[in-house]
Amino acid sequence: MNEPVHQLRCTGCARVVAQGEARSNFRCAECGDLFEVEYPAWSVAAARAESSVAANGRIGGSATAVAEPPAAPPRAWRPNASALRWLWKERRHSALPIDQSGVWRFRELLPILDKPNDAVTLREGNTPLYGMTRCAEAVGMDHLLAKHQGMNPTGSFKDTGMTAALSVARELGFEWVACASTGNTSAAMAAYAARAGMRCLVLIPEGKIAWGKLSQAMDYGALTCQLRTDFDGCVRVLAEVVERYPIYLLNSVNPYRLEGQKTPALEIAEELEWNVPDHILVPGGNLANCSALGKGFQEMRHLGLTTAMPRISVIQAEGANPLYTAMMTSHGRELTPVHADTRATAIRIGNPASWKKAVRILEQTGGYCEQVSEAEIAVAKAEIGREGIGCEPASAVTFAGLKKLVADGRVGRTENVVLLLTGHTLKDSEYTLDFHRDKLLTEAERRGHEPAIAGLRSEMPVLDASSDAVLRALDAEAGAARSVGVGR
Ligand code: F0G
């Protein structure tokens, strides 16, 4: 019998199952842990199995006997790295939809579909890597880059994972797909389901997601249920729904999502001429994305496409910091869920599903976990806005976290750092307007940050309809800019 092209390996007990054997909640029947996709033809399978078994003894305290021996030593697939790099670049000039996708352009590294030509794509990926001159200066670094995943079709990094997992759902013949979401996953899922002609169910916490995201799900035709609970409550309810109804779960516990979400790692390496940065900073919510990126970098190095690994660090909001607390109190062996509360609603998550995967990637790459306050997030977001780039609040935790890592020397001033900006600034314009109207933060929250906030707030005067009035406003603004030394 032919070896399967891909299979699922439990990250807890290393049990291997075929695609069709995965349970509807994507949890291992033996130990309850999550799966990841592996490709037996790559010898990386064996290496990853070893590391997951080794890590199992350390993380979560749930060392479980290996249910099955690792797969027979695989035939190592060593691609011709330069031929692949050339092919991936060449595809950018092709008219074929999957070639125009920044995910499927790299399809040799995610062979999860029987018919990749049928992938459901909105031409996701291929997002810009921006230089952040002013932010670099503000933090005292020589240079700084930001990979803007908010420039995806629905405005967040979720599109790269959704094209992958929803295409799998369609190939498996599902009519319905579902997710619990803080907003971006639901927007992405609804868009891709609509493109595929599938139906979708969205569970969101009532009143706790940004309106832009909610409106997207409705625009794309999702059945959007607002539950009287938080994100973690929505996850719990959905787990029961998928047991009781033939509906395909598209939360990030679905390992196919992560195959798409690993491709920004490939893009970053490609954009740096197949070098990797020293350090990547990622926001932490449900904690899947950091491990997806880590998988991408690990696979590239293993296959000879790159020669090094970046550190991958995770930044959380202080009000939604279960991983940070777990790292501080138990080096990531135990995670106690918290009641999450932050205005960065995308990462308002107290019981993250993929925390063990996140701990593993922090350990494997030597990354840090840091937390940042509401004021630090707001200031960082405004500074990213002043670069002409902008992002949603959850993405800005990366820059706020970088400041802390530079301040105490964990990041050197000459290091090559990439911030992963996960969502577009238009996702949460209410937050942005509240910041500039000075209605966002409480007195206590802003204490110590007043000068930074005052320097970043934009004015929005209401004037008489006369050029005199406009010129007075111009003069006042130019004077203010001169006094703080900007605008030259
Ligand atoms: N940034 C944004 C903009 C997000 O929407 C999310 C997660 C994250 C960061 C965190 O990524 O969960 O992989 O650690 N949003 C989810 C959602 C949970 O439902 O849209 P993570």
Coordinates of C-alpha atoms and ligand atoms in Angstrom, one line a residue:
M1 CA 0.0 0.0 0.0
N2 CA 1.2 3.5 -0.8
E3 CA 2.2 5.7 2.2
P4 CA -0.3 8.5 2.8
V5 CA 0.9 11.9 1.6
H6 CA 0.0 13.4 4.9
Q7 CA -1.2 12.2 8.3
L8 CA -2.0 13.6 11.7
R9 CA 0.3 13.2 14.7
C10 CA -0.9 14.0 18.2
T11 CA 1.4 16.6 19.8
G12 CA 0.9 15.0 23.2
C13 CA 1.2 11.2 22.9
A14 CA 2.6 11.0 19.3
R15 CA -0.3 8.8 18.2
V16 CA -0.7 8.9 14.4
V17 CA -4.1 8.9 12.7
A18 CA -5.2 9.2 9.1
Q19 CA -7.2 12.2 8.1
G20 CA -10.5 10.3 8.1
E21 CA -9.9 9.0 11.7
A22 CA -9.7 12.4 13.3
R23 CA -12.6 13.1 15.7
S24 CA -14.9 16.1 15.0
N25 CA -13.3 18.1 17.8
F26 CA -9.8 17.4 16.5
R27 CA -8.7 16.1 19.9
C28 CA -6.7 12.9 20.3
A29 CA -8.9 10.0 21.5
E30 CA -6.1 8.8 23.7
C31 CA -4.8 11.8 25.5
G32 CA -7.1 14.7 24.4
D33 CA -4.2 16.8 23.0
L34 CA -4.1 18.4 19.6
F35 CA -2.8 17.1 16.3
E36 CA -0.5 18.5 13.7
V37 CA -0.1 17.6 10.1
E38 CA 3.0 15.7 9.1
Y39 CA 4.3 14.3 5.8
P40 CA 5.8 10.8 6.1
A41 CA 7.9 11.3 3.0
W42 CA 9.8 14.1 4.7
S43 CA 12.3 12.8 7.3
V44 CA 11.1 15.8 9.3
A45 CA 8.4 13.5 10.5
A46 CA 10.7 11.4 12.5
A47 CA 12.5 14.5 13.9
R48 CA 9.3 16.1 14.9
A49 CA 8.0 12.9 16.5
E50 CA 11.1 12.8 18.6
S51 CA 10.8 16.4 19.8
S52 CA 7.1 16.0 20.5
V53 CA 7.7 12.9 22.6
A54 CA 10.5 14.6 24.4
A55 CA 8.5 17.7 24.9
N56 CA 5.5 15.7 26.2
G57 CA 7.4 14.9 29.4
R58 CA 7.9 18.6 30.1
I59 CA 4.6 20.3 29.1
G60 CA 1.3 20.1 30.9
G61 CA 2.7 17.4 33.1
S62 CA 0.8 14.8 31.1
A63 CA 3.6 12.5 30.0
T64 CA 1.8 9.6 28.3
A65 CA 3.2 6.5 26.9
V66 CA 3.6 6.6 23.1
A67 CA 0.5 4.8 21.8
E68 CA 2.2 3.7 18.6
P69 CA 5.8 3.6 17.6
P70 CA 6.8 6.4 15.3
A71 CA 6.1 5.6 11.6
A72 CA 8.6 3.4 9.8
P73 CA 11.7 5.5 8.9
P74 CA 10.5 7.6 6.1
R75 CA 12.2 8.0 2.8
A76 CA 13.7 11.4 3.2
W77 CA 12.3 13.9 0.7
R78 CA 15.0 16.5 0.1
P79 CA 13.8 19.0 -2.4
N80 CA 16.0 20.8 -4.9
A81 CA 15.9 24.0 -2.9
S82 CA 16.9 26.4 -5.7
A83 CA 14.4 24.8 -8.1
L84 CA 11.6 25.2 -5.6
R85 CA 12.5 28.9 -4.8
W86 CA 12.5 29.6 -8.5
L87 CA 9.1 27.9 -9.1
W88 CA 7.5 29.7 -6.2
K89 CA 8.6 33.1 -7.5
E90 CA 7.7 32.2 -11.1
R91 CA 4.1 31.4 -10.0
R92 CA 3.5 35.0 -9.0
H93 CA 3.3 35.8 -12.8
S94 CA 0.8 33.0 -13.5
A95 CA -2.9 33.6 -14.2
L96 CA -3.9 30.4 -12.3
P97 CA -5.8 31.3 -9.1
I98 CA -3.9 28.9 -6.9
D99 CA -0.6 30.3 -8.3
Q100 CA -1.8 33.8 -7.4
S101 CA -2.4 32.7 -3.8
G102 CA 0.4 33.3 -1.4
V103 CA -0.6 30.0 0.3
W104 CA -1.0 27.6 -2.6
R105 CA 2.0 29.1 -4.5
F106 CA 4.0 27.1 -1.9
R107 CA 1.8 24.0 -2.3
E108 CA 4.7 21.5 -2.3
L109 CA 5.1 22.3 1.4
L110 CA 1.4 21.7 2.2
P111 CA 0.2 18.7 0.1
I112 CA -3.1 18.3 2.0
L113 CA -5.5 18.3 -0.9
D114 CA -6.1 15.6 -3.4
K115 CA -6.9 18.3 -6.0
P116 CA -5.0 21.5 -5.2
N117 CA -6.4 23.1 -8.3
D118 CA -9.8 23.1 -6.6
A119 CA -8.6 25.0 -3.5
V120 CA -11.0 27.7 -2.4
T121 CA -8.9 30.9 -2.7
L122 CA -9.4 34.6 -2.5
R123 CA -5.8 35.2 -3.5
E124 CA -4.7 35.4 0.1
G125 CA -1.1 35.9 1.3
N126 CA 1.6 37.7 -0.6
T127 CA 1.4 40.3 2.1
P128 CA 3.9 43.2 2.4
L129 CA 6.9 43.2 4.6
Y130 CA 7.2 46.9 5.6
G131 CA 10.2 48.8 6.9
M132 CA 9.2 50.6 10.1
T133 CA 11.6 53.5 10.2
R134 CA 9.9 55.6 12.8
C135 CA 9.0 52.8 15.1
A136 CA 12.6 51.5 14.9
E137 CA 13.8 55.0 15.9
A138 CA 11.3 55.2 18.7
V139 CA 12.6 52.0 20.2
G140 CA 16.3 52.7 19.5
M141 CA 16.8 50.0 16.9
D142 CA 18.7 50.2 13.7
H143 CA 15.8 48.7 11.7
L144 CA 12.5 47.0 12.2
L145 CA 10.2 45.1 9.8
A146 CA 6.5 44.3 10.0
K147 CA 4.8 41.5 8.1
H148 CA 1.3 42.9 7.6
Q149 CA -1.1 40.0 7.6
G150 CA -4.0 42.5 7.8
M151 CA -3.5 43.0 4.1
N152 CA -5.2 39.7 3.4
P153 CA -8.6 39.6 1.6
T154 CA -10.7 39.8 4.7
G155 CA -8.2 41.9 6.6
S156 CA -6.5 39.4 8.9
F157 CA -4.0 36.5 9.0
K158 CA -6.9 34.1 9.3
D159 CA -7.3 33.9 5.5
T160 CA -4.2 31.9 5.1
G161 CA -5.4 29.2 7.4
M162 CA -9.0 29.4 6.1
T163 CA -8.1 28.7 2.5
A164 CA -6.4 25.5 3.6
A165 CA -8.9 24.1 6.1
L166 CA -12.0 25.1 4.3
S167 CA -10.7 23.5 1.1
V168 CA -10.2 20.3 3.1
A169 CA -13.8 20.6 4.4
R170 CA -15.1 20.9 0.8
E171 CA -12.9 18.0 -0.4
L172 CA -14.3 15.9 2.5
G173 CA -17.9 16.7 1.3
F174 CA -19.1 18.8 4.2
E175 CA -22.0 21.2 3.6
W176 CA -21.6 23.1 6.8
V177 CA -18.6 24.6 8.5
A178 CA -18.4 26.3 11.9
C179 CA -16.2 28.3 14.3
A180 CA -16.3 30.1 17.6
S181 CA -14.6 33.5 17.2
T182 CA -13.5 36.8 18.6
G183 CA -14.3 38.1 15.1
N184 CA -11.5 37.6 12.5
T185 CA -11.9 33.8 12.2
S186 CA -15.6 34.2 11.6
A187 CA -15.1 36.9 8.9
A188 CA -12.5 34.7 7.1
M189 CA -14.6 31.6 7.4
A190 CA -17.8 33.3 6.2
A191 CA -16.0 34.7 3.1
Y192 CA -14.4 31.4 2.1
A193 CA -17.6 29.4 2.8
A194 CA -19.5 31.8 0.5
R195 CA -16.9 31.4 -2.2
A196 CA -17.2 27.7 -1.9
G197 CA -21.0 27.7 -1.9
M198 CA -21.0 26.2 1.6
R199 CA -23.0 27.2 4.7
C200 CA -21.4 28.4 7.9
L201 CA -22.2 28.8 11.5
V202 CA -20.5 31.5 13.6
L203 CA -20.6 31.6 17.4
I204 CA -19.4 34.9 18.9
P205 CA -19.5 36.5 22.3
E206 CA -22.4 38.9 22.5
G207 CA -21.2 42.6 22.4
K208 CA -17.6 41.7 22.7
I209 CA -16.3 41.8 19.1
A210 CA -15.5 44.7 16.9
W211 CA -18.4 45.7 14.7
G212 CA -16.4 45.6 11.5
K213 CA -15.8 41.9 11.9
L214 CA -19.4 41.2 12.8
S215 CA -20.5 43.1 9.7
Q216 CA -18.2 41.0 7.5
A217 CA -19.7 37.7 8.7
M218 CA -23.2 39.0 8.0
D219 CA -22.2 40.4 4.6
Y220 CA -20.8 37.0 3.6
G221 CA -24.0 35.3 4.6
A222 CA -23.0 33.4 7.8
L223 CA -25.6 32.2 10.4
T224 CA -24.1 34.5 13.1
C225 CA -25.2 33.6 16.6
Q226 CA -24.2 35.9 19.4
L227 CA -24.0 33.9 22.6
R228 CA -24.4 35.3 26.1
T229 CA -20.9 34.3 27.1
D230 CA -17.3 35.0 26.3
F231 CA -15.1 33.4 23.6
D232 CA -14.2 30.5 25.9
G233 CA -17.9 29.9 26.4
C234 CA -18.5 29.9 22.6
V235 CA -15.7 27.3 22.2
R236 CA -17.4 25.1 24.8
V237 CA -20.8 25.3 23.1
L238 CA -19.4 24.6 19.7
A239 CA -17.6 21.5 20.9
E240 CA -21.0 20.1 21.8
V241 CA -22.6 21.2 18.5
V242 CA -19.9 19.4 16.4
E243 CA -20.6 16.2 18.3
R244 CA -24.3 16.5 17.5
Y245 CA -24.4 17.7 14.0
P246 CA -22.3 17.0 10.8
I247 CA -20.5 20.2 10.7
Y248 CA -16.8 20.7 10.1
L249 CA -14.9 22.6 12.9
L250 CA -12.7 25.5 11.6
N251 CA -11.2 26.8 14.8
S252 CA -7.4 26.7 15.0
V253 CA -7.6 23.3 16.8
N254 CA -8.1 22.1 13.2
P255 CA -4.5 21.3 12.2
Y256 CA -5.1 22.1 8.5
R257 CA -5.6 25.8 9.5
L258 CA -2.0 25.8 10.7
E259 CA -0.7 24.5 7.3
G260 CA -2.0 27.7 5.7
Q261 CA -0.8 29.8 8.6
K262 CA 2.7 28.6 8.3
T263 CA 3.1 30.1 4.8
P264 CA 3.9 33.7 6.1
A265 CA 7.1 32.1 7.4
L266 CA 7.9 31.1 3.8
E267 CA 7.1 34.5 2.5
I268 CA 9.3 36.2 5.1
A269 CA 12.2 33.9 4.2
E270 CA 11.6 34.5 0.5
E271 CA 11.4 38.3 1.0
L272 CA 14.7 38.2 2.9
E273 CA 16.3 36.2 0.1
W274 CA 16.1 32.9 2.0
N275 CA 17.5 34.3 5.2
V276 CA 15.5 34.3 8.4
P277 CA 15.1 37.2 10.9
D278 CA 16.7 36.9 14.3
H279 CA 13.4 37.3 16.1
I280 CA 9.6 37.3 15.3
L281 CA 7.0 38.8 17.7
V282 CA 3.5 37.4 17.5
P283 CA 0.3 38.3 19.4
G284 CA -1.0 35.5 21.6
G285 CA -4.7 34.7 21.9
N286 CA -5.8 31.1 21.3
L287 CA -2.1 30.5 20.7
A288 CA -2.1 28.6 17.5
N289 CA -0.4 31.1 15.2
C290 CA 2.9 31.2 16.9
S291 CA 3.3 27.4 16.5
A292 CA 2.1 27.6 12.8
L293 CA 4.9 30.0 12.1
G294 CA 7.3 27.9 14.0
K295 CA 6.3 24.9 12.0
G296 CA 6.9 26.8 8.8
F297 CA 10.4 27.8 9.8
Q298 CA 11.3 24.4 11.2
E299 CA 10.2 22.7 8.0
M300 CA 12.1 25.1 5.8
R301 CA 15.2 24.5 7.7
H302 CA 14.8 20.8 7.7
L303 CA 14.2 20.7 4.0
G304 CA 17.3 22.8 3.3
L305 CA 15.5 25.9 2.2
T306 CA 17.0 28.0 5.0
T307 CA 19.8 27.4 7.5
A308 CA 18.6 29.0 10.7
M309 CA 15.6 29.5 13.0
P310 CA 14.3 32.8 14.4
R311 CA 13.3 33.2 18.0
I312 CA 9.5 33.3 18.2
S313 CA 8.1 35.4 21.0
V314 CA 4.5 35.7 22.1
I315 CA 3.0 38.9 23.5
Q316 CA -0.3 39.0 25.4
A317 CA -2.5 41.7 26.8
E318 CA -2.2 42.0 30.6
G319 CA -5.9 41.4 30.9
A320 CA -5.8 38.2 28.9
N321 CA -2.4 36.7 29.9
P322 CA -2.8 33.0 30.7
L323 CA 0.3 32.0 28.8
Y324 CA 2.4 34.7 30.4
T325 CA 1.2 33.6 33.8
A326 CA 1.9 30.0 33.0
M327 CA 5.4 30.8 31.9
M328 CA 6.1 32.9 35.1
T329 CA 4.6 30.4 37.6
S330 CA 5.4 27.0 36.1
H331 CA 7.7 27.5 33.1
G332 CA 4.7 26.5 31.0
R333 CA 4.0 23.2 32.7
E334 CA 0.5 24.2 33.9
L335 CA -1.9 26.7 32.5
T336 CA -4.7 28.1 34.7
P337 CA -7.5 29.7 32.6
V338 CA -8.1 33.4 33.5
H339 CA -11.2 35.6 33.1
A340 CA -10.0 37.6 30.1
D341 CA -10.6 41.3 29.7
T342 CA -8.9 43.6 27.2
R343 CA -10.0 46.2 24.6
A344 CA -7.9 44.2 22.1
T345 CA -10.9 42.0 21.6
A346 CA -9.3 39.7 19.1
I347 CA -7.1 38.2 21.9
R348 CA -9.7 38.4 24.7
I349 CA -9.1 34.7 25.5
G350 CA -8.7 33.2 28.9
N351 CA -8.4 29.5 28.1
P352 CA -6.3 29.1 25.0
A353 CA -6.7 25.8 23.2
S354 CA -3.2 25.6 21.7
W355 CA -1.2 26.7 24.8
K356 CA 1.0 23.5 24.8
K357 CA 2.0 24.1 21.2
A358 CA 2.9 27.6 22.1
V359 CA 5.0 26.6 25.0
R360 CA 6.8 24.1 22.8
I361 CA 7.6 26.7 20.2
L362 CA 8.9 29.2 22.8
E363 CA 11.2 26.5 24.2
Q364 CA 12.3 25.2 20.8
T365 CA 13.2 28.7 19.5
G366 CA 14.3 30.4 22.8
G367 CA 11.5 32.9 22.5
Y368 CA 10.0 35.0 25.3
C369 CA 6.5 35.5 26.5
E370 CA 5.7 39.1 27.6
Q371 CA 2.5 41.0 28.6
V372 CA 1.6 44.6 27.9
S373 CA -0.9 47.0 29.4
E374 CA -3.9 48.7 27.7
A375 CA -2.1 52.0 27.5
E376 CA 1.0 50.4 26.0
I377 CA -1.2 48.7 23.4
A378 CA -3.0 52.0 22.5
V379 CA 0.3 53.9 22.2
A380 CA 1.9 51.2 20.1
K381 CA -1.1 51.1 17.8
A382 CA -1.0 54.8 17.3
E383 CA 2.7 54.7 16.5
I384 CA 2.1 52.0 13.9
G385 CA -0.6 54.2 12.5
R386 CA 1.8 57.1 12.2
E387 CA 4.0 54.9 9.9
G388 CA 1.1 55.0 7.4
I389 CA 0.5 51.3 8.1
G390 CA -1.9 50.9 10.9
C391 CA -3.2 47.7 12.5
E392 CA -5.9 46.5 14.8
P393 CA -5.3 46.6 18.6
A394 CA -4.4 43.0 19.0
S395 CA -1.6 43.3 16.4
A396 CA -0.1 46.3 18.2
V397 CA 0.8 44.2 21.3
T398 CA 3.9 43.1 19.2
F399 CA 5.4 46.6 19.1
A400 CA 4.5 47.3 22.7
G401 CA 6.2 44.0 23.7
L402 CA 9.2 44.8 21.6
K403 CA 9.8 48.0 23.6
K404 CA 10.0 45.9 26.8
L405 CA 12.3 43.3 25.3
V406 CA 14.6 46.0 24.0
A407 CA 14.5 48.0 27.2
D408 CA 15.8 45.1 29.3
G409 CA 18.3 43.8 26.7
R410 CA 16.4 40.7 25.6
V411 CA 16.4 42.1 22.1
G412 CA 19.6 43.8 20.8
R413 CA 19.4 47.1 19.0
T414 CA 21.0 45.7 15.8
E415 CA 18.9 42.5 15.6
N416 CA 16.7 41.8 12.6
V417 CA 13.2 41.8 14.1
V418 CA 9.9 41.2 12.4
L419 CA 6.5 42.1 14.0
L420 CA 3.6 40.1 12.8
L421 CA 0.7 42.5 12.3
T422 CA -2.3 40.2 12.3
G423 CA -5.2 42.5 11.5
H424 CA -6.1 45.6 9.5
T425 CA -6.7 49.0 11.2
L426 CA -10.2 49.2 9.7
K427 CA -11.2 46.0 11.7
D428 CA -11.8 48.1 14.8
S429 CA -12.2 51.8 13.9
E430 CA -14.2 52.5 17.0
Y431 CA -11.1 51.7 19.1
T432 CA -9.1 54.1 16.9
L433 CA -11.7 56.9 17.1
D434 CA -12.0 56.5 20.9
F435 CA -8.2 56.8 21.2
H436 CA -8.1 60.0 19.2
R437 CA -11.1 61.5 21.0
D438 CA -9.3 60.6 24.2
K439 CA -12.2 58.4 25.3
L440 CA -10.4 55.1 25.3
L441 CA -8.4 54.8 28.5
T442 CA -9.3 55.4 32.1
E443 CA -7.3 57.9 34.2
A444 CA -5.6 55.0 36.0
E445 CA -4.7 53.2 32.7
R446 CA -3.2 56.3 31.1
R447 CA -1.1 57.3 34.1
G448 CA 2.6 57.7 33.0
H449 CA 1.7 57.6 29.3
E450 CA 0.1 61.1 29.1
P451 CA 2.9 62.7 27.0
A452 CA 3.0 59.8 24.5
I453 CA -0.8 59.8 24.1
A454 CA -0.9 63.6 23.7
G455 CA 1.8 63.4 21.0
L456 CA 0.0 60.8 19.0
R457 CA -3.6 62.0 19.2
S458 CA -5.0 63.4 15.9
E459 CA -7.3 66.4 16.0
M460 CA -10.7 66.3 14.2
P461 CA -12.0 69.9 14.6
V462 CA -15.5 70.9 13.4
L463 CA -15.1 74.3 11.5
D464 CA -17.1 76.9 9.8
A465 CA -17.1 76.3 6.0
S466 CA -14.5 79.0 5.3
S467 CA -10.9 79.0 4.1
D468 CA -10.0 81.3 7.0
A469 CA -11.1 78.7 9.5
V470 CA -9.2 75.9 7.7
L471 CA -6.0 78.0 7.5
R472 CA -6.2 78.8 11.2
A473 CA -6.5 75.1 11.9
L474 CA -3.5 74.5 9.6
D475 CA -1.4 77.1 11.4
A476 CA -2.3 75.7 14.8
E477 CA -1.3 72.2 13.7
A478 CA 1.9 73.3 12.1
G479 CA 2.8 75.2 15.3
A480 CA 2.1 72.2 17.4
A481 CA 4.1 69.9 15.1
R482 CA 7.1 72.4 15.2
S483 CA 7.0 72.4 19.0
V484 CA 7.3 68.6 19.1
G485 CA 9.7 68.4 16.2
V486 CA 7.6 66.5 13.6
G487 CA 6.5 67.2 10.1
R488 CA 9.9 68.5 8.7
Ligands
F0G1 N1 -4.4 38.8 16.2 C1 -5.7 38.9 15.7 C2 -6.0 40.1 14.9 C3 -6.6 37.8 15.9 O1 -7.8 37.9 15.4 C4 -6.2 36.7 16.7 C5 -7.1 35.6 17.0 C6 -4.9 36.7 17.2 C7 -4.0 37.8 17.0 C8 -4.3 35.6 18.0 O2 -4.0 34.5 17.3 O3 -5.4 32.8 18.5 O4 -3.5 32.1 17.0 O5 -3.0 33.2 19.1 N2 -8.3 35.6 16.7 C9 -9.2 34.5 16.9 C10 -10.5 34.8 16.2 C11 -9.2 33.8 18.1 O6 -11.5 34.1 16.5 O7 -10.5 35.5 15.2 P1 -4.0 33.1 18.0

